Short mmCIF file of C-alpha atoms and ligand atoms in Angstrom, two decimals:
data_model
loop_
_atom_site.label_atom_id
_atom_site.label_comp_id
_atom_site.label_asym_id
_atom_site.label_seq_id
_atom_site.Cartn_x
_atom_site.Cartn_y
_atom_site.Cartn_z
CA MET A 1 87.68 -46.45 -64.51
CA TYR A 2 88.23 -49.96 -65.67
CA LEU A 3 87.37 -50.84 -69.27
CA ASP A 4 89.77 -53.75 -69.61
CA ASN A 5 87.57 -56.64 -68.50
CA ASN A 6 88.82 -59.02 -71.19
CA ALA A 7 92.24 -58.85 -69.48
CA THR A 8 90.84 -59.56 -66.05
CA THR A 9 87.81 -58.69 -63.95
CA MET A 10 87.05 -57.44 -60.47
CA VAL A 11 86.18 -60.15 -57.95
CA ALA A 12 82.43 -59.90 -57.37
CA PRO A 13 81.58 -59.02 -53.72
CA GLU A 14 79.34 -62.12 -53.49
CA VAL A 15 82.26 -64.26 -54.70
CA LEU A 16 84.65 -62.85 -52.10
CA GLU A 17 82.01 -63.43 -49.43
CA ALA A 18 81.57 -67.06 -50.51
CA MET A 19 85.27 -67.90 -50.39
CA LEU A 20 86.25 -66.22 -47.11
CA PRO A 21 85.09 -68.99 -44.72
CA PHE A 22 87.54 -71.37 -46.42
CA PHE A 23 90.46 -69.22 -45.28
CA LYS A 24 89.17 -69.31 -41.70
CA ASP A 25 87.26 -72.11 -39.99
CA SER A 26 86.62 -74.31 -43.01
CA TYR A 27 90.20 -75.30 -43.64
CA GLY A 28 89.81 -79.08 -43.83
CA ASN A 29 91.21 -81.25 -46.58
CA PRO A 30 88.33 -82.40 -48.80
CA SER A 31 89.85 -85.91 -48.89
CA SER A 32 89.68 -86.35 -45.11
CA ILE A 33 87.10 -88.71 -43.58
CA HIS A 34 86.34 -86.52 -40.55
CA ARG A 35 83.81 -83.72 -40.42
CA PHE A 36 86.37 -81.02 -41.26
CA GLY A 37 86.91 -82.81 -44.55
CA GLY A 38 83.30 -83.70 -45.24
CA MET A 39 82.05 -80.15 -44.93
CA VAL A 40 84.68 -78.83 -47.31
CA ARG A 41 84.19 -81.73 -49.73
CA ARG A 42 80.49 -80.87 -50.04
CA SER A 43 81.41 -77.26 -50.85
CA VAL A 44 83.76 -78.38 -53.62
CA GLU A 45 81.04 -80.63 -55.06
CA ARG A 46 78.52 -77.80 -54.83
CA ALA A 47 80.93 -75.59 -56.82
CA ARG A 48 81.29 -78.37 -59.40
CA GLU A 49 77.52 -78.42 -59.79
CA GLN A 50 77.42 -74.62 -60.19
CA VAL A 51 79.96 -74.77 -63.03
CA ALA A 52 78.18 -77.74 -64.62
CA ASP A 53 74.85 -75.94 -64.34
CA LEU A 54 76.18 -72.93 -66.25
CA LEU A 55 77.18 -75.26 -69.10
CA GLY A 56 74.17 -77.56 -68.95
CA VAL A 57 76.36 -80.63 -68.33
CA SER A 58 76.78 -83.03 -65.43
CA ALA A 59 79.08 -82.34 -62.50
CA GLU A 60 81.28 -85.41 -63.14
CA GLU A 61 82.29 -83.81 -66.44
CA ILE A 62 83.93 -80.79 -64.74
CA LEU A 63 87.60 -80.79 -63.66
CA PHE A 64 89.01 -77.90 -61.66
CA THR A 65 92.36 -76.52 -62.82
CA SER A 66 94.61 -73.62 -61.84
CA CYS A 67 93.70 -71.37 -64.80
CA GLY A 68 92.42 -71.16 -68.35
CA THR A 69 95.94 -71.81 -69.61
CA GLU A 70 96.14 -75.08 -67.69
CA SER A 71 92.74 -76.17 -69.03
CA ASN A 72 93.92 -75.55 -72.61
CA ASN A 73 97.24 -77.33 -71.97
CA THR A 74 95.43 -80.31 -70.44
CA ALA A 75 93.13 -80.67 -73.44
CA LEU A 76 95.80 -80.32 -76.13
CA LYS A 77 98.67 -82.18 -74.48
CA GLY A 78 96.34 -84.88 -73.17
CA PHE A 79 95.07 -85.52 -76.69
CA PHE A 80 98.64 -85.56 -77.99
CA HIS A 81 99.74 -88.08 -75.37
CA LYS A 82 97.12 -90.50 -76.66
CA HIS A 83 97.85 -90.18 -80.36
CA ARG A 84 101.51 -89.12 -80.35
CA SER A 85 102.97 -88.51 -83.80
CA ASN A 86 99.66 -89.43 -85.45
CA THR A 87 98.10 -86.36 -83.81
CA LYS A 88 96.61 -83.78 -86.15
CA ILE A 89 95.71 -80.46 -84.60
CA TYR A 90 93.59 -77.84 -86.36
CA THR A 91 93.33 -74.46 -84.73
CA SER A 92 92.85 -70.85 -85.84
CA ALA A 93 95.40 -68.14 -86.50
CA VAL A 94 93.80 -65.90 -83.85
CA GLU A 95 93.85 -68.20 -80.80
CA HIS A 96 95.03 -67.00 -77.40
CA PRO A 97 98.72 -67.87 -76.78
CA ALA A 98 97.55 -70.56 -74.32
CA VAL A 99 96.31 -72.59 -77.31
CA ARG A 100 98.53 -71.18 -80.04
CA ASN A 101 101.84 -71.80 -78.30
CA THR A 102 100.76 -75.16 -76.89
CA ALA A 103 99.81 -76.33 -80.39
CA ARG A 104 103.12 -75.03 -81.78
CA TYR A 105 105.01 -76.88 -79.04
CA LEU A 106 103.16 -80.10 -79.93
CA LYS A 107 104.13 -79.58 -83.56
CA GLU A 108 107.78 -79.60 -82.44
CA GLN A 109 106.98 -82.84 -80.61
CA GLY A 110 105.71 -84.48 -83.80
CA ALA A 111 102.06 -83.46 -84.21
CA THR A 112 100.80 -82.10 -87.53
CA LEU A 113 99.48 -78.56 -87.06
CA HIS A 114 97.15 -76.51 -89.24
CA GLU A 115 96.47 -72.90 -88.25
CA VAL A 116 93.35 -71.93 -90.15
CA GLY A 117 93.11 -68.28 -91.21
CA VAL A 118 90.30 -65.79 -90.71
CA ASP A 119 88.76 -63.15 -92.99
CA LYS A 120 89.01 -59.35 -92.65
CA GLN A 121 86.24 -59.42 -90.05
CA GLY A 122 88.16 -61.94 -87.96
CA MET A 123 85.65 -64.69 -88.83
CA ILE A 124 86.58 -68.28 -89.58
CA SER A 125 85.17 -70.15 -92.56
CA THR A 126 82.58 -72.83 -91.81
CA GLN A 127 83.10 -74.60 -95.17
CA PHE A 128 86.69 -75.45 -94.30
CA TRP A 129 85.43 -78.09 -91.88
CA ASP A 130 83.59 -80.11 -94.56
CA GLN A 131 86.28 -82.76 -94.73
CA ASN A 132 87.13 -86.09 -93.21
CA PHE A 133 88.78 -85.91 -89.83
CA GLY A 134 89.82 -89.12 -88.15
CA SER A 135 89.80 -89.95 -84.44
CA ASP A 136 93.40 -88.73 -84.21
CA THR A 137 92.31 -85.17 -85.09
CA LEU A 138 91.73 -82.50 -82.47
CA VAL A 139 90.12 -79.24 -83.56
CA SER A 140 90.64 -76.44 -81.04
CA LEU A 141 88.83 -73.16 -81.76
CA MET A 142 88.12 -70.33 -79.37
CA TRP A 143 84.46 -69.59 -78.72
CA ALA A 144 85.08 -65.83 -78.62
CA ASN A 145 88.20 -63.82 -79.37
CA ASN A 146 89.73 -61.86 -76.49
CA GLU A 147 90.90 -58.96 -78.70
CA THR A 148 87.99 -58.41 -81.08
CA GLY A 149 85.20 -60.24 -79.27
CA VAL A 150 84.37 -62.10 -82.52
CA ILE A 151 82.31 -65.21 -81.83
CA PHE A 152 83.09 -68.31 -83.89
CA PRO A 153 80.19 -70.65 -84.81
CA VAL A 154 81.81 -73.34 -82.67
CA GLU A 155 78.74 -75.54 -82.33
CA GLN A 156 78.21 -75.68 -86.09
CA ILE A 157 81.89 -76.52 -86.66
CA ALA A 158 81.94 -79.03 -83.79
CA GLN A 159 79.01 -80.90 -85.42
CA LYS A 160 80.99 -81.25 -88.64
CA VAL A 161 84.19 -82.31 -86.88
CA LYS A 162 82.32 -84.79 -84.72
CA SER A 163 80.41 -86.34 -87.62
CA SER A 164 83.68 -87.29 -89.30
CA GLY A 165 85.20 -88.71 -86.12
CA GLY A 166 87.35 -85.85 -84.81
CA VAL A 167 87.43 -84.41 -81.30
CA PHE A 168 86.46 -80.78 -80.66
CA HIS A 169 87.88 -78.47 -77.97
CA THR A 170 86.91 -74.86 -77.40
CA ASP A 171 88.64 -72.17 -75.38
CA ALA A 172 85.51 -70.52 -73.99
CA VAL A 173 87.33 -68.28 -71.51
CA GLN A 174 85.89 -65.10 -73.06
CA ALA A 175 82.45 -66.53 -73.74
CA VAL A 176 81.54 -67.41 -70.15
CA GLY A 177 78.99 -65.00 -68.73
CA LYS A 178 78.67 -63.19 -72.07
CA VAL A 179 77.01 -65.74 -74.37
CA PRO A 180 74.61 -68.49 -73.27
CA LEU A 181 76.53 -71.77 -73.17
CA ASP A 182 74.30 -74.81 -73.38
CA LEU A 183 76.27 -77.99 -73.97
CA SER A 184 73.45 -80.37 -73.04
CA ASP A 185 72.88 -81.26 -76.70
CA SER A 186 76.22 -80.31 -78.20
CA ALA A 187 79.07 -81.80 -80.23
CA ILE A 188 81.69 -79.99 -78.14
CA ASP A 189 83.86 -82.54 -76.33
CA LEU A 190 86.19 -80.33 -74.30
CA LEU A 191 85.77 -76.75 -73.05
CA SER A 192 88.13 -74.47 -71.10
CA LEU A 193 87.12 -71.63 -68.81
CA SER A 194 88.92 -69.32 -66.39
CA GLY A 195 87.87 -67.73 -63.10
CA HIS A 196 89.42 -64.30 -63.36
CA LYS A 197 87.64 -63.41 -66.61
CA VAL A 198 84.29 -63.92 -64.90
CA HIS A 199 84.62 -62.08 -61.57
CA ALA A 200 86.36 -64.87 -59.62
CA PRO A 201 90.03 -64.53 -58.56
CA LYS A 202 93.07 -65.27 -60.70
CA GLY A 203 94.49 -68.78 -60.46
CA VAL A 204 91.47 -71.02 -60.91
CA GLY A 205 89.83 -72.53 -63.98
CA ALA A 206 87.92 -75.55 -65.18
CA LEU A 207 87.94 -78.03 -68.02
CA PHE A 208 84.78 -79.72 -69.23
CA VAL A 209 85.50 -83.24 -70.48
CA ARG A 210 82.46 -84.90 -72.06
CA LYS A 211 81.66 -88.37 -70.77
CA GLY A 212 83.27 -90.92 -73.10
CA ILE A 213 86.18 -88.67 -74.03
CA SER A 214 89.29 -89.97 -72.36
CA ILE A 215 92.43 -87.95 -71.87
CA PRO A 216 95.28 -89.09 -69.64
CA PRO A 217 95.90 -87.46 -66.24
CA PHE A 218 97.78 -84.19 -66.51
CA LEU A 219 99.20 -84.17 -62.99
CA HIS A 220 99.94 -87.59 -61.51
CA GLY A 221 99.66 -88.17 -57.78
CA GLY A 222 96.62 -88.53 -55.55
CA HIS A 223 93.09 -89.39 -56.60
CA GLN A 224 91.79 -85.80 -56.65
CA GLU A 225 89.64 -84.65 -59.58
CA TYR A 226 88.80 -88.25 -60.56
CA GLY A 227 92.53 -89.00 -60.74
CA MET A 228 92.87 -86.58 -63.64
CA ARG A 229 94.48 -83.69 -61.79
CA ALA A 230 96.26 -84.67 -58.61
CA GLY A 231 97.01 -82.18 -55.85
CA THR A 232 94.94 -81.05 -52.88
CA GLU A 233 92.08 -78.92 -54.14
CA ASN A 234 92.34 -75.11 -53.98
CA VAL A 235 89.10 -75.02 -52.03
CA PRO A 236 88.52 -71.24 -51.59
CA TYR A 237 89.16 -70.58 -55.27
CA ILE A 238 87.04 -73.51 -56.41
CA VAL A 239 84.17 -72.24 -54.25
CA ALA A 240 84.75 -68.78 -55.78
CA LEU A 241 84.59 -70.16 -59.33
CA GLY A 242 81.35 -71.97 -58.53
CA LYS A 243 79.76 -68.82 -57.15
CA ALA A 244 81.04 -66.76 -60.11
CA CYS A 245 79.49 -69.24 -62.56
CA GLU A 246 76.17 -69.08 -60.73
CA LEU A 247 76.27 -65.26 -60.96
CA ALA A 248 77.33 -65.41 -64.62
CA LYS A 249 74.23 -67.44 -65.40
CA ALA A 250 72.01 -65.02 -63.48
CA HIS A 251 73.48 -61.99 -65.29
CA ILE A 252 73.50 -63.32 -68.85
CA GLU A 253 70.32 -61.41 -69.75
CA ASP A 254 71.68 -58.11 -68.34
CA GLU A 255 74.94 -58.67 -70.21
CA ASN A 256 73.08 -58.99 -73.50
CA THR A 257 70.75 -56.04 -72.97
CA ARG A 258 72.08 -53.28 -70.70
CA VAL A 259 75.79 -54.04 -71.10
CA ARG A 260 75.40 -54.51 -74.85
CA ALA A 261 73.58 -51.17 -75.16
CA LEU A 262 76.36 -49.41 -73.20
CA ARG A 263 79.00 -50.94 -75.47
CA ASP A 264 77.01 -49.99 -78.57
CA ARG A 265 76.71 -46.39 -77.42
CA LEU A 266 80.43 -46.18 -76.60
CA GLU A 267 81.31 -47.67 -79.97
CA SER A 268 79.02 -45.62 -82.17
CA GLU A 269 80.01 -42.36 -80.45
CA LEU A 270 83.74 -43.08 -80.80
CA LEU A 271 83.33 -44.07 -84.46
CA ALA A 272 81.37 -40.89 -85.14
CA LYS A 273 83.50 -38.44 -83.15
CA CYS A 274 87.10 -39.65 -83.57
CA LYS A 275 88.92 -38.95 -86.83
CA GLY A 276 90.14 -42.01 -88.72
CA ALA A 277 88.26 -44.43 -86.44
CA LYS A 278 87.41 -47.87 -87.80
CA LEU A 279 85.85 -50.88 -86.11
CA ASN A 280 87.80 -54.16 -86.02
CA GLY A 281 85.92 -57.45 -86.06
CA ASP A 282 82.58 -58.82 -87.21
CA LYS A 283 79.90 -56.38 -86.03
CA ASP A 284 77.18 -59.01 -85.67
CA SER A 285 78.83 -62.14 -84.33
CA ARG A 286 80.50 -60.51 -81.37
CA LEU A 287 80.63 -60.44 -77.57
CA PRO A 288 78.26 -57.86 -76.04
CA ASN A 289 80.98 -56.25 -73.88
CA THR A 290 83.84 -55.72 -76.33
CA THR A 291 84.69 -53.09 -78.92
CA ASN A 292 87.99 -52.93 -80.78
CA ILE A 293 88.62 -49.72 -82.73
CA SER A 294 91.61 -48.56 -84.77
CA PHE A 295 92.50 -44.88 -85.10
CA GLU A 296 94.40 -44.35 -88.33
CA ALA A 297 98.04 -43.27 -88.16
CA ILE A 298 98.46 -43.15 -84.38
CA GLU A 299 99.94 -45.55 -81.84
CA GLY A 300 97.78 -47.64 -79.54
CA GLU A 301 100.29 -47.27 -76.70
CA ALA A 302 100.11 -43.47 -76.92
CA ILE A 303 96.32 -43.64 -76.68
CA LEU A 304 96.55 -45.87 -73.60
CA LEU A 305 99.01 -43.54 -71.87
CA LEU A 306 96.82 -40.50 -72.45
CA LEU A 307 93.71 -42.40 -71.36
CA ASP A 308 95.57 -43.45 -68.22
CA GLU A 309 96.00 -39.77 -67.31
CA TYR A 310 92.22 -39.65 -66.99
CA GLY A 311 92.25 -42.87 -64.96
CA ILE A 312 90.79 -44.84 -67.87
CA ALA A 313 92.10 -48.38 -68.41
CA ALA A 314 91.82 -49.96 -71.87
CA SER A 315 94.08 -52.22 -73.90
CA SER A 316 95.97 -52.16 -77.18
CA GLY A 317 96.58 -55.01 -79.56
CA SER A 318 100.29 -54.46 -79.95
CA ALA A 319 102.60 -56.82 -78.13
CA CYS A 320 104.42 -53.88 -76.59
CA THR A 321 105.63 -55.99 -73.68
CA THR A 322 108.04 -57.76 -75.99
CA GLY A 323 109.53 -54.39 -76.91
CA SER A 324 108.93 -55.12 -80.58
CA LEU A 325 105.82 -52.99 -81.10
CA GLU A 326 104.58 -55.58 -83.58
CA PRO A 327 100.84 -55.43 -84.15
CA SER A 328 98.99 -58.32 -82.51
CA HIS A 329 98.83 -61.67 -84.30
CA VAL A 330 95.05 -61.25 -84.37
CA MET A 331 95.21 -57.97 -86.34
CA MET A 332 97.87 -59.49 -88.62
CA ALA A 333 95.75 -62.58 -89.30
CA MET A 334 92.81 -60.31 -90.19
CA GLY A 335 94.99 -58.45 -92.67
CA ILE A 336 94.39 -55.08 -91.01
CA PRO A 337 96.61 -52.49 -92.78
CA TYR A 338 99.69 -51.38 -90.85
CA THR A 339 98.52 -47.82 -90.09
CA PHE A 340 95.37 -49.21 -88.52
CA ALA A 341 96.77 -52.34 -86.86
CA HIS A 342 99.17 -50.28 -84.74
CA SER A 343 96.40 -48.25 -83.16
CA SER A 344 93.91 -50.99 -82.38
CA THR A 345 92.39 -50.18 -79.00
CA ARG A 346 90.12 -52.50 -77.05
CA PHE A 347 87.49 -51.35 -74.61
CA SER A 348 85.93 -54.23 -72.70
CA ILE A 349 83.22 -53.40 -70.18
CA SER A 350 81.40 -55.46 -67.56
CA ARG A 351 78.22 -55.52 -65.54
CA TYR A 352 79.90 -53.05 -63.16
CA THR A 353 80.50 -50.43 -65.88
CA THR A 354 78.29 -47.36 -65.50
CA SER A 355 76.74 -45.06 -68.05
CA GLU A 356 78.73 -42.14 -66.56
CA GLU A 357 82.00 -43.98 -67.16
CA VAL A 358 81.08 -44.50 -70.80
CA ASP A 359 80.18 -40.78 -71.05
CA THR A 360 83.65 -39.86 -69.79
CA VAL A 361 85.41 -42.02 -72.40
CA ILE A 362 83.22 -40.54 -75.13
CA LYS A 363 84.22 -37.06 -73.96
CA VAL A 364 87.99 -37.55 -73.61
CA MET A 365 88.74 -39.76 -76.63
CA PRO A 366 88.15 -37.31 -79.53
CA PRO A 367 90.65 -34.69 -78.24
CA ILE A 368 93.20 -37.47 -77.48
CA VAL A 369 92.93 -38.73 -81.06
CA GLU A 370 93.10 -35.15 -82.37
CA LYS A 371 96.23 -34.43 -80.36
CA LEU A 372 98.04 -37.64 -81.43
CA ARG A 373 97.10 -37.09 -85.07
CA SER A 374 98.59 -33.61 -84.93
CA LEU A 375 101.90 -35.22 -83.84
CA SER A 376 101.75 -38.13 -86.30
CA PRO A 377 104.20 -38.18 -89.22
CA PHE A 378 101.62 -40.26 -91.14
CA VAL A 379 98.95 -37.52 -91.23
CA GLU A 380 99.22 -34.91 -93.99
C1 LIG B 1 92.68 -64.98 -70.45
C2 LIG B 1 92.51 -66.01 -71.48
C3 LIG B 1 93.12 -67.28 -71.35
C4 LIG B 1 94.02 -67.62 -70.20
O1 LIG B 1 93.36 -67.77 -68.98
P1 LIG B 1 94.26 -67.71 -67.63
O2 LIG B 1 93.31 -68.10 -66.56
O3 LIG B 1 94.73 -66.29 -67.52
O4 LIG B 1 95.36 -68.67 -67.80
C5 LIG B 1 92.89 -68.21 -72.33
N1 LIG B 1 92.12 -67.93 -73.39
C6 LIG B 1 91.53 -66.74 -73.56
C7 LIG B 1 90.65 -66.51 -74.75
C8 LIG B 1 91.70 -65.73 -72.61
O5 LIG B 1 91.12 -64.55 -72.79
#
């Protein structure tokens, strides 16, 4: 059973259905004058409206990209290309690598970079933003954190940044479909989203660019995407993203009631029944689908391997792929003590998660924790 939806999601059956015709008969190039092109072009524009509708913005403000990472790169590098060495970038210490490493690269290229810290709950200060930012300042803060689910008050911060002349970008990849996003009366200038975190396939994303905000083209070539992102459109995936955004809007209520209740039950049972369990992240300002729990003195990887024996997929915060077993930069930034940071385990559910699946996790986790504690050199 799949409880790793912040890593990627299943393609919704309705989404697959919507994209299939574009692999078969509807193969025209949207730029073509003939009917093969026209039909496909209308489908791309319909998808643009579906994405815009989810955000409460107009369709001309939506650019399709190849992923959330590309959207973030476009926003940050585009801003840098306009302001060059005058560029000041403010971001948080807990951003996804797609923002964090892009900002660090731009620092090497001459930008000034500030990575603003978070508190023990993973929350960013709102006071910090009471200062004068000029028009050469870009503030890029994630709407919701992929590891802890913590939601930043991005609108409140965007208002402050905007009022002093700065530009505000948000990586909203984890927020889409989980928190209502209404940008119709907002100070947010740029917003990134990704298809595969919201039940569309991997390899498609979008960037919202508010009217009046100009960033240079990211890919030069043809006139596609208003000349901002050249290259023949990935029509089936764009159609998929549109459909996924329409579904995300329709399911937002369910996500915040039924899905939230499932997550709450999973979380409270694990905290009550597993020894040394402690919640990571702000309990109130948080995504409805995510819980991140540390289990004192044991390794997150060991938990994942034992869970995998029951067919349960979750995620740990450690960057084990690098072979370093360092705790994640998010746990480090929150100042989570070593014996807890190493065992941080994320369960992220979706609208497809069932009550029975949650029951199974609640049943198998306490003995797994018990077993690993009995082997741990850190437990007396
Ligand atoms: C997954 C993710 C990304 C990257 O999106 P891709 O489409 O995989 O490139 C960016 N930001 C956050 C917060 C994410 O969770």
